[in-house]
PDB file of C-alpha atoms in Angstrom:
ATOM      1  CA  UNK A1061       3.274   3.282  41.697  1.00 53.00           C
ATOM      2  CA  UNK A1062       5.172   4.999  39.111  1.00 48.00           C
ATOM      3  CA  UNK A1063       5.816   1.700  37.169  1.00 52.00           C
ATOM      4  CA  UNK A1064       2.203   0.897  37.529  1.00 60.00           C
ATOM      5  CA  UNK A1065       0.960   4.294  36.113  1.00 51.00           C
ATOM      6  CA  UNK A1066       3.432   3.959  33.384  1.00 51.00           C
ATOM      7  CA  UNK A1067       2.141   0.377  32.267  1.00 55.00           C
ATOM      8  CA  UNK A1068      -1.280   1.737  32.399  1.00 63.00           C
ATOM      9  CA  UNK A1069      -0.436   4.570  29.993  1.00 67.00           C
ATOM     10  CA  UNK A1070       1.326   2.342  27.647  1.00 67.00           C
ATOM     11  CA  UNK A1071      -1.573  -0.014  27.561  1.00 68.00           C
ATOM     12  CA  UNK A1072      -4.074   2.905  27.038  1.00 73.00           C
ATOM     13  CA  UNK A1073      -1.740   4.175  24.370  1.00 73.00           C
ATOM     14  CA  UNK A1074      -1.815   0.875  22.442  1.00 75.00           C
ATOM     15  CA  UNK A1075      -5.472   0.578  22.875  1.00 78.00           C
ATOM     16  CA  UNK A1076      -6.034   3.965  21.294  1.00 79.00           C
ATOM     17  CA  UNK A1077      -3.769   3.116  18.555  1.00 79.00           C
ATOM     18  CA  UNK A1078      -5.491  -0.031  17.767  1.00 79.00           C
ATOM     19  CA  UNK A1079      -9.004   1.419  17.692  1.00 82.00           C
ATOM     20  CA  UNK A1080      -8.080   4.494  15.844  1.00 84.00           C
ATOM     21  CA  UNK A1081      -6.303   2.403  13.214  1.00 84.00           C
ATOM     22  CA  UNK A1082      -9.238  -0.149  12.987  1.00 84.00           C
ATOM     23  CA  UNK A1083     -11.658   2.857  12.686  1.00 87.00           C
ATOM     24  CA  UNK A1084      -9.514   4.373   9.797  1.00 86.00           C
ATOM     25  CA  UNK A1085      -9.447   0.983   8.077  1.00 87.00           C
ATOM     26  CA  UNK A1086     -13.137   0.459   8.558  1.00 88.00           C
ATOM     27  CA  UNK A1087     -13.783   3.790   6.990  1.00 87.00           C
ATOM     28  CA  UNK A1088     -11.491   3.285   4.071  1.00 85.00           C
ATOM     29  CA  UNK A1089     -13.233  -0.113   3.227  1.00 86.00           C
ATOM     30  CA  UNK A1090     -16.608   1.463   3.524  1.00 87.00           C
ATOM     31  CA  UNK A1091     -15.509   4.246   1.124  1.00 83.00           C
ATOM     32  CA  UNK A1092     -13.991   2.007  -1.412  1.00 82.00           C
ATOM     33  CA  UNK A1093     -17.014  -0.400  -1.392  1.00 82.00           C
ATOM     34  CA  UNK A1094     -19.948   1.930  -1.026  1.00 81.00           C
ATOM     35  CA  UNK A1095     -18.963   5.087  -2.750  1.00 78.00           C
ATOM     36  CA  UNK A1096     -18.865   3.950  -6.225  1.00 73.00           C
ATOM     37  CA  UNK A1097     -22.180   2.299  -6.249  1.00 74.00           C
ATOM     38  CA  UNK A1098     -24.039   4.923  -4.346  1.00 73.00           C
ATOM     39  CA  UNK A1099     -22.560   7.886  -5.960  1.00 69.00           C
ATOM     40  CA  UNK A1100     -24.115   7.876  -9.532  1.00 63.00           C
ATOM     41  CA  UNK A1101     -21.333  10.215 -11.011  1.00 64.00           C
ATOM     42  CA  UNK A1102     -18.764   9.174 -13.797  1.00 66.00           C
ATOM     43  CA  UNK A1103     -15.318   9.524 -12.429  1.00 67.00           C
ATOM     44  CA  UNK A1104     -14.117   9.921 -15.833  1.00 71.00           C
ATOM     45  CA  UNK A1105     -16.512  12.715 -16.881  1.00 72.00           C
ATOM     46  CA  UNK A1106     -14.700  15.892 -18.157  1.00 75.00           C
ATOM     47  CA  UNK A1107     -15.964  19.492 -17.586  1.00 75.00           C
ATOM     48  CA  UNK A1108     -13.329  21.898 -18.647  1.00 75.00           C
ATOM     49  CA  UNK A1109     -15.465  24.733 -17.227  1.00 77.00           C
ATOM     50  CA  UNK A1110     -14.777  23.486 -13.677  1.00 76.00           C
ATOM     51  CA  UNK A1111     -11.034  22.711 -14.100  1.00 81.00           C
ATOM     52  CA  UNK A1112      -8.591  23.017 -11.212  1.00 83.00           C
ATOM     53  CA  UNK A1113     -11.538  24.471  -8.677  1.00 84.00           C
ATOM     54  CA  UNK A1114     -10.202  24.565  -5.068  1.00 85.00           C
ATOM     55  CA  UNK A1115     -12.034  22.478  -2.321  1.00 87.00           C
ATOM     56  CA  UNK A1116     -15.464  23.729  -1.868  1.00 85.00           C
ATOM     57  CA  UNK A1117     -18.787  22.248  -0.810  1.00 85.00           C
ATOM     58  CA  UNK A1118     -19.552  21.104  -4.221  1.00 82.00           C
ATOM     59  CA  UNK A1119     -16.150  19.477  -4.677  1.00 82.00           C
ATOM     60  CA  UNK A1120     -14.612  18.802  -1.178  1.00 85.00           C
ATOM     61  CA  UNK A1121     -11.403  17.850  -2.633  1.00 87.00           C
ATOM     62  CA  UNK A1122     -11.454  20.189  -5.706  1.00 84.00           C
ATOM     63  CA  UNK A1123     -11.121  19.194  -9.174  1.00 84.00           C
ATOM     64  CA  UNK A1124      -8.250  18.086 -11.425  1.00 84.00           C
ATOM     65  CA  UNK A1125      -6.888  19.729 -14.635  1.00 80.00           C
ATOM     66  CA  UNK A1126      -9.757  18.459 -16.626  1.00 81.00           C
ATOM     67  CA  UNK A1127     -12.686  19.325 -14.305  1.00 80.00           C
ATOM     68  CA  UNK A1128     -13.184  15.586 -12.713  1.00 84.00           C
ATOM     69  CA  UNK A1129     -14.069  15.562  -8.923  1.00 84.00           C
ATOM     70  CA  UNK A1130     -11.006  14.749  -7.020  1.00 87.00           C
ATOM     71  CA  UNK A1131     -12.740  13.099  -4.106  1.00 86.00           C
ATOM     72  CA  UNK A1132     -14.438  10.470  -6.394  1.00 86.00           C
ATOM     73  CA  UNK A1133     -11.070   9.922  -8.261  1.00 87.00           C
ATOM     74  CA  UNK A1134      -9.292   9.366  -4.943  1.00 89.00           C
ATOM     75  CA  UNK A1135     -11.823   6.743  -3.933  1.00 89.00           C
ATOM     76  CA  UNK A1136     -11.528   4.913  -7.158  1.00 87.00           C
ATOM     77  CA  UNK A1137      -7.741   5.267  -7.091  1.00 88.00           C
ATOM     78  CA  UNK A1138      -7.589   3.858  -3.409  1.00 89.00           C
ATOM     79  CA  UNK A1139      -9.733   1.087  -4.584  1.00 88.00           C
ATOM     80  CA  UNK A1140      -7.398  -0.021  -7.409  1.00 87.00           C
ATOM     81  CA  UNK A1141      -4.379   0.419  -5.046  1.00 88.00           C
ATOM     82  CA  UNK A1142      -5.955  -1.528  -2.337  1.00 89.00           C
ATOM     83  CA  UNK A1143      -6.944  -4.424  -4.623  1.00 89.00           C
ATOM     84  CA  UNK A1144      -3.314  -4.536  -6.038  1.00 89.00           C
ATOM     85  CA  UNK A1145      -1.979  -4.270  -2.618  1.00 89.00           C
ATOM     86  CA  UNK A1146      -4.207  -7.143  -1.128  1.00 90.00           C
ATOM     87  CA  UNK A1147      -3.752  -9.595  -4.066  1.00 92.00           C
ATOM     88  CA  UNK A1148      -0.062  -8.849  -4.551  1.00 91.00           C
ATOM     89  CA  UNK A1149       0.719  -8.982  -0.758  1.00 90.00           C
ATOM     90  CA  UNK A1150      -1.032 -12.290  -0.115  1.00 91.00           C
ATOM     91  CA  UNK A1151       0.561 -13.732  -3.539  1.00 92.00           C
ATOM     92  CA  UNK A1152       3.870 -12.792  -1.947  1.00 91.00           C
ATOM     93  CA  UNK A1153       3.045 -14.065   1.265  1.00 91.00           C
ATOM     94  CA  UNK A1154       2.130 -17.534  -0.056  1.00 91.00           C
ATOM     95  CA  UNK A1155       4.994 -17.720  -2.098  1.00 91.00           C
ATOM     96  CA  UNK A1156       7.572 -16.646   0.523  1.00 90.00           C
ATOM     97  CA  UNK A1157       5.976 -19.074   2.966  1.00 89.00           C
ATOM     98  CA  UNK A1158       6.157 -22.049   0.868  1.00 88.00           C
ATOM     99  CA  UNK A1159       9.816 -21.339  -0.163  1.00 89.00           C
ATOM    100  CA  UNK A1160      10.854 -20.831   3.312  1.00 88.00           C
ATOM    101  CA  UNK A1161       9.104 -23.804   4.744  1.00 85.00           C
ATOM    102  CA  UNK A1162      10.467 -25.889   1.984  1.00 84.00           C
ATOM    103  CA  UNK A1163      14.135 -24.797   2.525  1.00 86.00           C
ATOM    104  CA  UNK A1164      14.105 -25.212   6.215  1.00 83.00           C
ATOM    105  CA  UNK A1165      12.130 -28.517   6.337  1.00 79.00           C
ATOM    106  CA  UNK A1166      14.426 -29.955   3.755  1.00 80.00           C
ATOM    107  CA  UNK A1167      17.695 -28.691   5.127  1.00 78.00           C
ATOM    108  CA  UNK A1168      21.011 -29.820   3.779  1.00 82.00           C
ATOM    109  CA  UNK A1169      21.858 -28.681   0.013  1.00 86.00           C
ATOM    110  CA  UNK A1170      18.085 -27.774  -0.708  1.00 86.00           C
ATOM    111  CA  UNK A1171      18.268 -25.203   2.038  1.00 86.00           C
ATOM    112  CA  UNK A1172      21.545 -23.744   0.999  1.00 88.00           C
ATOM    113  CA  UNK A1173      20.482 -23.598  -2.902  1.00 90.00           C
ATOM    114  CA  UNK A1174      17.031 -21.929  -2.000  1.00 88.00           C
ATOM    115  CA  UNK A1175      18.847 -19.349   0.302  1.00 88.00           C
ATOM    116  CA  UNK A1176      21.441 -18.508  -2.326  1.00 88.00           C
ATOM    117  CA  UNK A1177      18.548 -17.878  -4.728  1.00 87.00           C
ATOM    118  CA  UNK A1178      16.874 -15.734  -2.281  1.00 88.00           C
ATOM    119  CA  UNK A1179      20.284 -13.775  -1.748  1.00 87.00           C
ATOM    120  CA  UNK A1180      20.784 -13.467  -5.346  1.00 86.00           C
ATOM    121  CA  UNK A1181      17.241 -11.924  -5.964  1.00 84.00           C
ATOM    122  CA  UNK A1182      17.537  -9.662  -2.962  1.00 84.00           C
ATOM    123  CA  UNK A1183      20.913  -8.196  -4.365  1.00 84.00           C
ATOM    124  CA  UNK A1184      18.656  -6.494  -6.974  1.00 82.00           C
ATOM    125  CA  UNK A1185      16.783  -3.541  -5.866  1.00 83.00           C
ATOM    126  CA  UNK A1186      12.986  -4.250  -5.973  1.00 80.00           C
ATOM    127  CA  UNK A1187      12.151  -1.231  -8.010  1.00 81.00           C
ATOM    128  CA  UNK A1188      14.386  -1.903 -10.663  1.00 84.00           C
ATOM    129  CA  UNK A1189      13.663  -5.713 -10.990  1.00 84.00           C
ATOM    130  CA  UNK A1190       9.895  -4.484 -11.028  1.00 84.00           C
ATOM    131  CA  UNK A1191      10.389  -2.178 -13.755  1.00 85.00           C
ATOM    132  CA  UNK A1192      12.007  -4.800 -15.830  1.00 85.00           C
ATOM    133  CA  UNK A1193       9.114  -7.133 -15.174  1.00 85.00           C
ATOM    134  CA  UNK A1194       6.237  -4.822 -16.091  1.00 86.00           C
ATOM    135  CA  UNK A1195       8.221  -3.429 -19.235  1.00 82.00           C
ATOM    136  CA  UNK A1196       7.614  -6.914 -20.752  1.00 84.00           C
ATOM    137  CA  UNK A1197       3.884  -6.477 -20.766  1.00 82.00           C
ATOM    138  CA  UNK A1198       1.395  -3.826 -21.502  1.00 81.00           C
ATOM    139  CA  UNK A1199       0.158  -1.545 -18.754  1.00 78.00           C
ATOM    140  CA  UNK A1200      -2.413  -3.009 -16.485  1.00 82.00           C
ATOM    141  CA  UNK A1201      -3.325  -4.238 -13.060  1.00 85.00           C
ATOM    142  CA  UNK A1202      -2.160  -7.829 -13.911  1.00 86.00           C
ATOM    143  CA  UNK A1203       1.565  -7.121 -14.670  1.00 87.00           C
ATOM    144  CA  UNK A1204       1.754  -4.874 -11.648  1.00 89.00           C
ATOM    145  CA  UNK A1205       0.526  -7.486  -9.202  1.00 90.00           C
ATOM    146  CA  UNK A1206       2.939 -10.098 -10.704  1.00 89.00           C
ATOM    147  CA  UNK A1207       5.738  -7.621 -10.573  1.00 89.00           C
ATOM    148  CA  UNK A1208       5.095  -6.959  -7.049  1.00 89.00           C
ATOM    149  CA  UNK A1209       4.522 -10.470  -5.850  1.00 89.00           C
ATOM    150  CA  UNK A1210       7.701 -11.902  -7.647  1.00 87.00           C
ATOM    151  CA  UNK A1211       9.790  -9.019  -6.008  1.00 87.00           C
ATOM    152  CA  UNK A1212       8.381  -9.264  -2.489  1.00 87.00           C
ATOM    153  CA  UNK A1213       8.323 -12.722  -1.331  1.00 89.00           C
ATOM    154  CA  UNK A1214      11.954 -12.834  -0.282  1.00 88.00           C
ATOM    155  CA  UNK A1215      11.832 -11.117   3.374  1.00 86.00           C
ATOM    156  CA  UNK A1216       8.599 -13.693   4.136  1.00 88.00           C
ATOM    157  CA  UNK A1217      10.629 -16.592   2.828  1.00 89.00           C
ATOM    158  CA  UNK A1218      13.610 -15.724   5.383  1.00 88.00           C
ATOM    159  CA  UNK A1219      11.148 -15.046   8.322  1.00 86.00           C
ATOM    160  CA  UNK A1220       9.349 -18.432   7.680  1.00 87.00           C
ATOM    161  CA  UNK A1221      12.666 -20.264   7.272  1.00 87.00           C
ATOM    162  CA  UNK A1222      13.976 -19.032  10.680  1.00 85.00           C
ATOM    163  CA  UNK A1223      10.809 -19.883  12.502  1.00 84.00           C
ATOM    164  CA  UNK A1224      10.665 -23.392  11.018  1.00 83.00           C
ATOM    165  CA  UNK A1225      14.381 -23.780  11.875  1.00 82.00           C
ATOM    166  CA  UNK A1226      13.571 -22.833  15.399  1.00 81.00           C
ATOM    167  CA  UNK A1227      10.491 -25.174  15.707  1.00 78.00           C
ATOM    168  CA  UNK A1228      12.377 -28.181  14.177  1.00 74.00           C
ATOM    169  CA  UNK A1229      14.284 -28.437  17.617  1.00 73.00           C
ATOM    170  CA  UNK A1230      11.007 -28.589  19.623  1.00 74.00           C
ATOM    171  CA  UNK A1231      10.222 -31.756  21.508  1.00 73.00           C
ATOM    172  CA  UNK A1232       6.790 -32.272  19.764  1.00 69.00           C
ATOM    173  CA  UNK A1233       8.399 -32.345  16.458  1.00 71.00           C
ATOM    174  CA  UNK A1234      10.942 -34.846  17.640  1.00 66.00           C
ATOM    175  CA  UNK A1235       7.841 -36.893  19.056  1.00 73.00           C
ATOM    176  CA  UNK A1236       5.940 -36.529  15.730  1.00 70.00           C
ATOM    177  CA  UNK A1237       9.143 -37.822  13.922  1.00 69.00           C
ATOM    178  CA  UNK A1238       9.621 -40.779  16.298  1.00 69.00           C
ATOM    179  CA  UNK A1239       5.731 -41.844  15.898  1.00 69.00           C
ATOM    180  CA  UNK A1240       6.422 -42.368  12.384  1.00 68.00           C
ATOM    181  CA  UNK A1241       5.193 -39.199  10.812  1.00 67.00           C
ATOM    182  CA  UNK A1242       6.749 -38.409   7.402  1.00 68.00           C
ATOM    183  CA  UNK A1243       8.435 -35.273   6.604  1.00 67.00           C
ATOM    184  CA  UNK A1244       5.548 -33.662   4.582  1.00 71.00           C
ATOM    185  CA  UNK A1245       3.103 -34.701   7.346  1.00 72.00           C
ATOM    186  CA  UNK A1246       5.366 -32.807   9.780  1.00 73.00           C
ATOM    187  CA  UNK A1247       5.357 -29.630   7.665  1.00 73.00           C
ATOM    188  CA  UNK A1248       1.734 -29.661   7.014  1.00 72.00           C
ATOM    189  CA  UNK A1249       0.293 -30.587  10.532  1.00 74.00           C
ATOM    190  CA  UNK A1250       2.829 -28.986  12.685  1.00 73.00           C
ATOM    191  CA  UNK A1251       5.267 -26.687  11.094  1.00 77.00           C
ATOM    192  CA  UNK A1252       3.036 -24.559   8.982  1.00 78.00           C
ATOM    193  CA  UNK A1253       0.276 -23.918  11.500  1.00 79.00           C
ATOM    194  CA  UNK A1254       2.823 -22.613  13.952  1.00 79.00           C
ATOM    195  CA  UNK A1255       4.162 -20.103  11.550  1.00 83.00           C
ATOM    196  CA  UNK A1256       0.933 -18.855  10.148  1.00 83.00           C
ATOM    197  CA  UNK A1257       0.649 -15.937  12.678  1.00 82.00           C
ATOM    198  CA  UNK A1258       4.107 -14.637  11.472  1.00 82.00           C
ATOM    199  CA  UNK A1259       2.982 -15.133   8.043  1.00 84.00           C
ATOM    200  CA  UNK A1260      -0.230 -13.525   8.472  1.00 84.00           C
ATOM    201  CA  UNK A1261       1.546 -10.483   9.931  1.00 84.00           C
ATOM    202  CA  UNK A1262       4.033 -10.185   6.884  1.00 84.00           C
ATOM    203  CA  UNK A1263       1.019 -10.225   4.653  1.00 86.00           C
ATOM    204  CA  UNK A1264      -0.502  -7.276   6.558  1.00 86.00           C
ATOM    205  CA  UNK A1265       2.592  -5.450   6.323  1.00 85.00           C
ATOM    206  CA  UNK A1266       2.988  -6.217   2.661  1.00 88.00           C
ATOM    207  CA  UNK A1267      -0.147  -4.630   1.740  1.00 89.00           C
ATOM    208  CA  UNK A1268       0.998  -1.013   2.180  1.00 88.00           C
ATOM    209  CA  UNK A1269       4.284  -1.870   0.889  1.00 86.00           C
ATOM    210  CA  UNK A1270       2.757  -3.118  -2.428  1.00 88.00           C
ATOM    211  CA  UNK A1271       0.603   0.046  -2.702  1.00 88.00           C
ATOM    212  CA  UNK A1272       3.543   2.137  -2.429  1.00 88.00           C
ATOM    213  CA  UNK A1273       5.342   0.161  -5.112  1.00 87.00           C
ATOM    214  CA  UNK A1274       2.371   0.187  -7.430  1.00 86.00           C
ATOM    215  CA  UNK A1275       2.152   3.798  -6.809  1.00 87.00           C
ATOM    216  CA  UNK A1276       5.855   4.323  -7.753  1.00 86.00           C
ATOM    217  CA  UNK A1277       5.396   2.183 -10.883  1.00 86.00           C
ATOM    218  CA  UNK A1278       2.240   4.367 -12.011  1.00 85.00           C
ATOM    219  CA  UNK A1279       4.028   7.474 -11.332  1.00 84.00           C
ATOM    220  CA  UNK A1280       6.788   6.476 -13.595  1.00 83.00           C
ATOM    221  CA  UNK A1281       4.485   5.501 -16.314  1.00 80.00           C
ATOM    222  CA  UNK A1282       4.939   1.885 -16.047  1.00 82.00           C
ATOM    223  CA  UNK A1283       2.040   0.681 -13.927  1.00 78.00           C
ATOM    224  CA  UNK A1284      -1.356   1.171 -14.601  1.00 80.00           C
ATOM    225  CA  UNK A1285      -2.776   2.931 -17.804  1.00 79.00           C
ATOM    226  CA  UNK A1286      -2.838   6.810 -17.357  1.00 74.00           C
ATOM    227  CA  UNK A1287      -6.758   6.805 -17.951  1.00 75.00           C
ATOM    228  CA  UNK A1288      -7.368   4.532 -14.987  1.00 78.00           C
ATOM    229  CA  UNK A1289      -7.311   6.247 -11.660  1.00 79.00           C
ATOM    230  CA  UNK A1290      -4.792   5.128  -9.201  1.00 84.00           C
ATOM    231  CA  UNK A1291      -3.068   6.882  -6.633  1.00 85.00           C
ATOM    232  CA  UNK A1292       0.101   6.733  -8.365  1.00 85.00           C
ATOM    233  CA  UNK A1293      -1.333   7.970 -11.743  1.00 85.00           C
ATOM    234  CA  UNK A1294      -3.124  10.828  -9.712  1.00 87.00           C
ATOM    235  CA  UNK A1295      -0.003  12.087  -8.246  1.00 86.00           C
ATOM    236  CA  UNK A1296       1.699  11.842 -11.479  1.00 85.00           C
ATOM    237  CA  UNK A1297      -0.884  13.810 -13.404  1.00 83.00           C
ATOM    238  CA  UNK A1298      -0.993  16.435 -10.760  1.00 83.00           C
ATOM    239  CA  UNK A1299       2.676  17.385 -11.063  1.00 80.00           C
ATOM    240  CA  UNK A1300       2.081  20.229 -13.586  1.00 75.00           C
ATOM    241  CA  UNK A1301      -0.660  21.567 -11.194  1.00 77.00           C
ATOM    242  CA  UNK A1302       1.551  21.715  -8.028  1.00 75.00           C
ATOM    243  CA  UNK A1303       4.188  23.603 -10.090  1.00 74.00           C
ATOM    244  CA  UNK A1304       1.533  26.205 -10.922  1.00 76.00           C
ATOM    245  CA  UNK A1305       0.487  26.601  -7.252  1.00 77.00           C
ATOM    246  CA  UNK A1306      -2.569  24.247  -7.169  1.00 82.00           C
ATOM    247  CA  UNK A1307      -1.871  22.095  -4.228  1.00 86.00           C
ATOM    248  CA  UNK A1308      -4.874  20.063  -3.759  1.00 84.00           C
ATOM    249  CA  UNK A1309      -4.577  17.614  -6.911  1.00 87.00           C
ATOM    250  CA  UNK A1310      -1.481  16.260  -4.993  1.00 87.00           C
ATOM    251  CA  UNK A1311      -2.121  16.562  -1.557  1.00 88.00           C
ATOM    252  CA  UNK A1312      -5.268  14.582  -1.259  1.00 89.00           C
ATOM    253  CA  UNK A1313      -4.246  11.444  -3.396  1.00 88.00           C
ATOM    254  CA  UNK A1314      -1.131  11.600  -1.156  1.00 88.00           C
ATOM    255  CA  UNK A1315      -3.131  11.548   1.955  1.00 89.00           C
ATOM    256  CA  UNK A1316      -5.105   8.710   0.648  1.00 89.00           C
ATOM    257  CA  UNK A1317      -1.864   6.713   0.288  1.00 89.00           C
ATOM    258  CA  UNK A1318      -0.480   7.598   3.610  1.00 89.00           C
ATOM    259  CA  UNK A1319      -3.311   7.368   5.934  1.00 89.00           C
ATOM    260  CA  UNK A1320      -4.064   3.742   5.125  1.00 89.00           C
ATOM    261  CA  UNK A1321      -0.482   2.885   5.275  1.00 88.00           C
ATOM    262  CA  UNK A1322      -0.331   4.423   8.992  1.00 87.00           C
ATOM    263  CA  UNK A1323      -3.527   2.446   9.864  1.00 88.00           C
ATOM    264  CA  UNK A1324      -2.309  -0.727   8.549  1.00 87.00           C
ATOM    265  CA  UNK A1325       1.200  -0.161  10.528  1.00 84.00           C
ATOM    266  CA  UNK A1326      -0.800   0.395  13.714  1.00 84.00           C
ATOM    267  CA  UNK A1327      -2.874  -2.739  13.201  1.00 84.00           C
ATOM    268  CA  UNK A1328       0.180  -4.752  12.400  1.00 82.00           C
ATOM    269  CA  UNK A1329       2.079  -3.423  15.485  1.00 80.00           C
ATOM    270  CA  UNK A1330      -0.988  -4.722  17.750  1.00 79.00           C
ATOM    271  CA  UNK A1331      -0.846  -8.098  15.960  1.00 79.00           C
ATOM    272  CA  UNK A1332       2.881  -8.198  16.627  1.00 79.00           C
ATOM    273  CA  UNK A1333       2.506  -7.537  20.403  1.00 77.00           C
ATOM    274  CA  UNK A1334      -0.287 -10.137  20.548  1.00 75.00           C
ATOM    275  CA  UNK A1335       1.589 -13.098  18.868  1.00 71.00           C
ATOM    276  CA  UNK A1336       4.988 -12.064  20.768  1.00 67.00           C
ATOM    277  CA  UNK A1337       3.862 -11.415  24.233  1.00 54.00           C
ATOM    278  CA  UNK A1338       7.351 -11.662  25.457  1.00 51.00           C
ATOM    279  CA  UNK A1339       8.557  -8.762  23.413  1.00 45.00           C
ATOM    280  CA  UNK A1340       5.538  -6.878  24.783  1.00 44.00           C
ATOM    281  CA  UNK A1341       6.551  -7.604  28.432  1.00 40.00           C
ATOM    282  CA  UNK A1342      10.048  -6.743  27.830  1.00 36.00           C
ATOM    283  CA  UNK A1343       8.930  -3.289  26.451  1.00 34.00           C
ATOM    284  CA  UNK A1344       6.992  -2.652  29.612  1.00 36.00           C
ATOM    285  CA  UNK A1345       9.889  -3.339  32.011  1.00 33.00           C
TER     286      UNK A1345
END
């Protein structure tokens, strides 16, 4: 009886976490898609007479140090950060999936060479390598996406390689090879479709990671231009206000970064339990 009640409680908790995460992400997507065209306000409009006003009915999140509405700035910043996170995350996942599948399917010296390259890139901290890449270009969205994509495909490559190595020993792969299927056909028709759920999970987890990476680069002044709203830029420009006791210019951009991260983590956890039911059943024992 106690085990049944515990299992029901866990299932209810997972369902609540899934629905709340999905609801938060739906609200975030609606905000970034609908607020800019519906709200006919210039998020760059400066009003020095309204600078650093605390949250109120007129400005729910207050204003920044030059009088701009912080709610509108946060929505625009989240829009840019989500764009960077999604594009960079998908690019890194595609590159990592291709490299991992190539290494595992080829085997031999190709596998060893590719994995040594992966280990070499992994030995350099992501942020340091990202700073080196963006420093070669002018600040903008493109260099930040390239920087994140080139430094975050390594974990996906390892995951896909391990999955493909596990699948290579399955009977249906042996049957396909015995039937005369070429190596490329086996990879495209059998191996890649089998690892797509894991690659999709890696892509979902990569989006918040890329958003934090973009925010770190922008906070250091190496990401997006300072006049362009992004969550990292908003936090960076609010440092002086925080030291002066004005908390809202730092708090709300930070929440706009943390809340979508937690929501995506909740969705990724539900996805992980769905594609790996054995792990879920073990957790319920």
